[in-house]
Coordinates of C-alpha atoms in Angstrom, one line a residue:
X6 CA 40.8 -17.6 -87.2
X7 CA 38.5 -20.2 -88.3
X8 CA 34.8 -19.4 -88.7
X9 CA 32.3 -22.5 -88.6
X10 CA 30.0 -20.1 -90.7
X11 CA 29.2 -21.1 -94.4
X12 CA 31.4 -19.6 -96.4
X13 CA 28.2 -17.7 -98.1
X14 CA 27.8 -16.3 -94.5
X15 CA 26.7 -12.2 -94.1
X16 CA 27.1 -10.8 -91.2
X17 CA 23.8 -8.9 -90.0
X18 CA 23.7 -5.1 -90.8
X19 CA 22.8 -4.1 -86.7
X20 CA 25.1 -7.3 -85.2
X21 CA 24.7 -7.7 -81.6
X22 CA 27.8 -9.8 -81.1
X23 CA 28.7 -11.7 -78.5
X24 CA 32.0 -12.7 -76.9
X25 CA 32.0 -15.6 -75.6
X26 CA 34.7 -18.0 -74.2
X27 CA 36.2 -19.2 -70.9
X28 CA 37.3 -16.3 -68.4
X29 CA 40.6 -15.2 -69.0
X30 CA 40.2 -15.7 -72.7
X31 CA 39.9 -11.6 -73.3
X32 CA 36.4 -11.3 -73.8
X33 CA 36.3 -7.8 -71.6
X34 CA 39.6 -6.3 -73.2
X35 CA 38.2 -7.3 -76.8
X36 CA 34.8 -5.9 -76.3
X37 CA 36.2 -2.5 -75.3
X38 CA 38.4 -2.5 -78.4
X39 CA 35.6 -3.1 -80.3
X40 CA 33.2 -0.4 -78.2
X41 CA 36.4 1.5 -79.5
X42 CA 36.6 1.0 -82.9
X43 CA 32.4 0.9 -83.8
X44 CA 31.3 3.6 -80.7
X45 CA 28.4 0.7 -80.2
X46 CA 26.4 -0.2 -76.7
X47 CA 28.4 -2.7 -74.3
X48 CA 27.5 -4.6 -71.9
X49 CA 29.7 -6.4 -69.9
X50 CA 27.7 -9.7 -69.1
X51 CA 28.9 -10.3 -65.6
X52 CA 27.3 -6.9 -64.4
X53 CA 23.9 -8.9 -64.7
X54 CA 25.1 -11.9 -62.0
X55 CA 22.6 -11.4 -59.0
X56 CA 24.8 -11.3 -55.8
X57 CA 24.1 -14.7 -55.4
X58 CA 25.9 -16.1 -58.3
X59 CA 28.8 -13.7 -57.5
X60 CA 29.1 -14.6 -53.7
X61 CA 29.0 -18.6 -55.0
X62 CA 32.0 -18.2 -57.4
X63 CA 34.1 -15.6 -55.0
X64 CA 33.8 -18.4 -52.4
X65 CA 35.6 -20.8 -55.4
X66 CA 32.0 -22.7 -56.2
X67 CA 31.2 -23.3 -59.7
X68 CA 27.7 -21.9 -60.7
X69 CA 24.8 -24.5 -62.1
X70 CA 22.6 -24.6 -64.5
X71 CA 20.0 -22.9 -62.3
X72 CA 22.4 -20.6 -61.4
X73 CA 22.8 -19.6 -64.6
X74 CA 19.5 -19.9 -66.5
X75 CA 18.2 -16.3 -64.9
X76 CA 21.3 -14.5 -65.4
X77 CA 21.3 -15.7 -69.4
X78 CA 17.7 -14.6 -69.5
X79 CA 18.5 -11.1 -68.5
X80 CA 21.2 -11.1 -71.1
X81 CA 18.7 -12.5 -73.9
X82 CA 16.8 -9.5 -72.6
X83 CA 19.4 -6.7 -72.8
X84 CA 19.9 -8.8 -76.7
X85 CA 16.5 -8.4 -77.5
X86 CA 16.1 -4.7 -76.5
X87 CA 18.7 -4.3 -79.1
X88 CA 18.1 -6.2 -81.7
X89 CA 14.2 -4.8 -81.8
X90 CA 15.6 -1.2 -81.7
X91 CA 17.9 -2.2 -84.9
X92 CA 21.1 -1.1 -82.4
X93 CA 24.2 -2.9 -83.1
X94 CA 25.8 -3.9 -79.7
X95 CA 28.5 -5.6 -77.8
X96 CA 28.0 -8.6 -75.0
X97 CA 30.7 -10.6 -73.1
X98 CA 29.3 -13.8 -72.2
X99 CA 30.7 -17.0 -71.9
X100 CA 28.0 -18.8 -72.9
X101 CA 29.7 -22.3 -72.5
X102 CA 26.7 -24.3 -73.2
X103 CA 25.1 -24.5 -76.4
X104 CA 21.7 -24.3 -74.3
X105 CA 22.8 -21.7 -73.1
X106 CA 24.1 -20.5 -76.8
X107 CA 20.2 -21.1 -77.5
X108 CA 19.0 -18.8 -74.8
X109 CA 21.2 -15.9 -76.3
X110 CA 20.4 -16.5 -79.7
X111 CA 17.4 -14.2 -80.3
X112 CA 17.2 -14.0 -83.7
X113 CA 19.7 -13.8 -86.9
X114 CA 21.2 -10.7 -85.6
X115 CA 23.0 -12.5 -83.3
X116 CA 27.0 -13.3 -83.7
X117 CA 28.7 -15.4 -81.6
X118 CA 32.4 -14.4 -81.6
X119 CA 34.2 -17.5 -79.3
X120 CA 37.5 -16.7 -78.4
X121 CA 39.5 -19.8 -78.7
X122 CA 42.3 -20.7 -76.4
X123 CA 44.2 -23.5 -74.5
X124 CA 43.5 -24.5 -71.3
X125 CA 47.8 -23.5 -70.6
X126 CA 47.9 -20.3 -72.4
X127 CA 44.1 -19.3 -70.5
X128 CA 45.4 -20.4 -67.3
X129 CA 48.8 -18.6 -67.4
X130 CA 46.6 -15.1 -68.1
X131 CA 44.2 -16.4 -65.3
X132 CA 46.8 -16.5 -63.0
X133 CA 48.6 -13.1 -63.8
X134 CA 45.2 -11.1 -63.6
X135 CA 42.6 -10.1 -60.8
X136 CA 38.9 -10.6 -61.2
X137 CA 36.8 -9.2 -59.1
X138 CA 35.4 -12.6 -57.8
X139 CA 36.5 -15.3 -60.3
X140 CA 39.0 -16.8 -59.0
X141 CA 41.8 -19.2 -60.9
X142 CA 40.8 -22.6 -59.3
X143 CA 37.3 -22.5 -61.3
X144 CA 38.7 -22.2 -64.4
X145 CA 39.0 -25.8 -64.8
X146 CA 35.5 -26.3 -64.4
X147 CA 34.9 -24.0 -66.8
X148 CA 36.8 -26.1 -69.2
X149 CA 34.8 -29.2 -68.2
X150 CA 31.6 -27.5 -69.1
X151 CA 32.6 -25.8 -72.4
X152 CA 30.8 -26.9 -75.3
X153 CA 32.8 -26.1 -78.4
X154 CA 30.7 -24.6 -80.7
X155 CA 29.5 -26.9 -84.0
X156 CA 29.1 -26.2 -86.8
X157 CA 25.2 -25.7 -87.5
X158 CA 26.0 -23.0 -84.8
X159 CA 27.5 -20.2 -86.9
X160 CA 30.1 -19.3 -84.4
X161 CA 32.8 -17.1 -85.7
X162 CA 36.0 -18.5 -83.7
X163 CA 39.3 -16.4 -83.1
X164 CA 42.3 -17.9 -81.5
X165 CA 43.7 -15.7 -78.8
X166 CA 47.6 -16.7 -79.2
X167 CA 47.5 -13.4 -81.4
X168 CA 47.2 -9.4 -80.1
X169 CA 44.5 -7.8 -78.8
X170 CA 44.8 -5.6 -81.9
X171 CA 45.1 -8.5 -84.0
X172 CA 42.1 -9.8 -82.4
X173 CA 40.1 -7.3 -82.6
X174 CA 40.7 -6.5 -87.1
X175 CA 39.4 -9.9 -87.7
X176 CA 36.7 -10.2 -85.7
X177 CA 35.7 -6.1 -87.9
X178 CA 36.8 -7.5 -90.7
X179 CA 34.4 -10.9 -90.5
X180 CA 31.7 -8.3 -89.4
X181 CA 32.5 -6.2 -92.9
X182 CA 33.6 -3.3 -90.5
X183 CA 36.8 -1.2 -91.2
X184 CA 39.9 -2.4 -89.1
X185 CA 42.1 0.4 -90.0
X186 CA 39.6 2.6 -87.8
X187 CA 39.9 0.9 -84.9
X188 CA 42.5 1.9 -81.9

């Protein structure tokens, strides 16, 4: 794990963290292992797609910008419900962009957990798993438009060549929260 955090970093008391990453790169499996382990809210960020966006990638299109920019918006949305109400929370995004990092970030509450992978390793889980509508062939493209986070971005990164369970104790332990309680 590498975190691009200063070292003097502390996590918020009420995090609403966000998992973000290319698809494939577990952002559904950890978030329910970390639902799990804390008992908070989830949301699984591809439940807010309109049909549109969903139609556009089951056909094997890559989504835009504009695609994109309403679907982020409800997710800032469902953030900022949260993070007023002082509820800590749980979103998978993939948030490739830092724009649309930006969007998401709602205040310092926010934690963006980016779960780190090669475009091999990704593609091998890709291609041994079925998603409701995104199919293989645009995970290139998703790739192409990743933004690795930098620095002045506070992105806590966690390499997926480990566990799920592995995983999911340091990204609790970063967040001060006990790992020997979760599943």
């Amino acid at each position: 794990m590498s975190q691009n955090a200063e070292p003097t970093w502390t996590p918020p008391q009420h995090p609403v963290v966000v998992l973000m990453g290319v698809s494939g790169s577990g952002k559904s499996t950890i978030a329910l292992r970390l639902e799990e382990a804390t008992g908070w809210d989830f949301l699984e960020g591809d439940d807010l797609h309109p049909q549109a966006n969903v139609d556009k990638m089951a056909s094997g299109t890559p989504l835009t910008d504009e695609d994109r920019w309403p679907w982020l918006e409800a997710i800032a949305s469902w953030i900022r419900e949260h993070t007023a109400a002082g509820r800590a929370a749980i979103v998978t995004c993939s948030a490739l962009k830092r724009a649309y990092r930006d969007i998401l970030r709602v205040d310092d509450n926010v934690v963006f957990v980016f779960l780190h992978g090669s475009v091999n390793e990704i593609g091998t889980r890709v291609r041994h798993r079925k998603h409701q509508y995104m199919p293989p062939s645009l995970l290139d493209s998703q790739f192409q438009t990743l933004e690795s986070p930098a620095p002045d971005e506070h992105v806590v990164t966690v390499d997926v060549d480990r566990t799920p369970r592995e995983i999911t104790a340091t990204i609790l332990e970063t967040l001060h929260q006990d790992p020997e309680s979760q599943p």
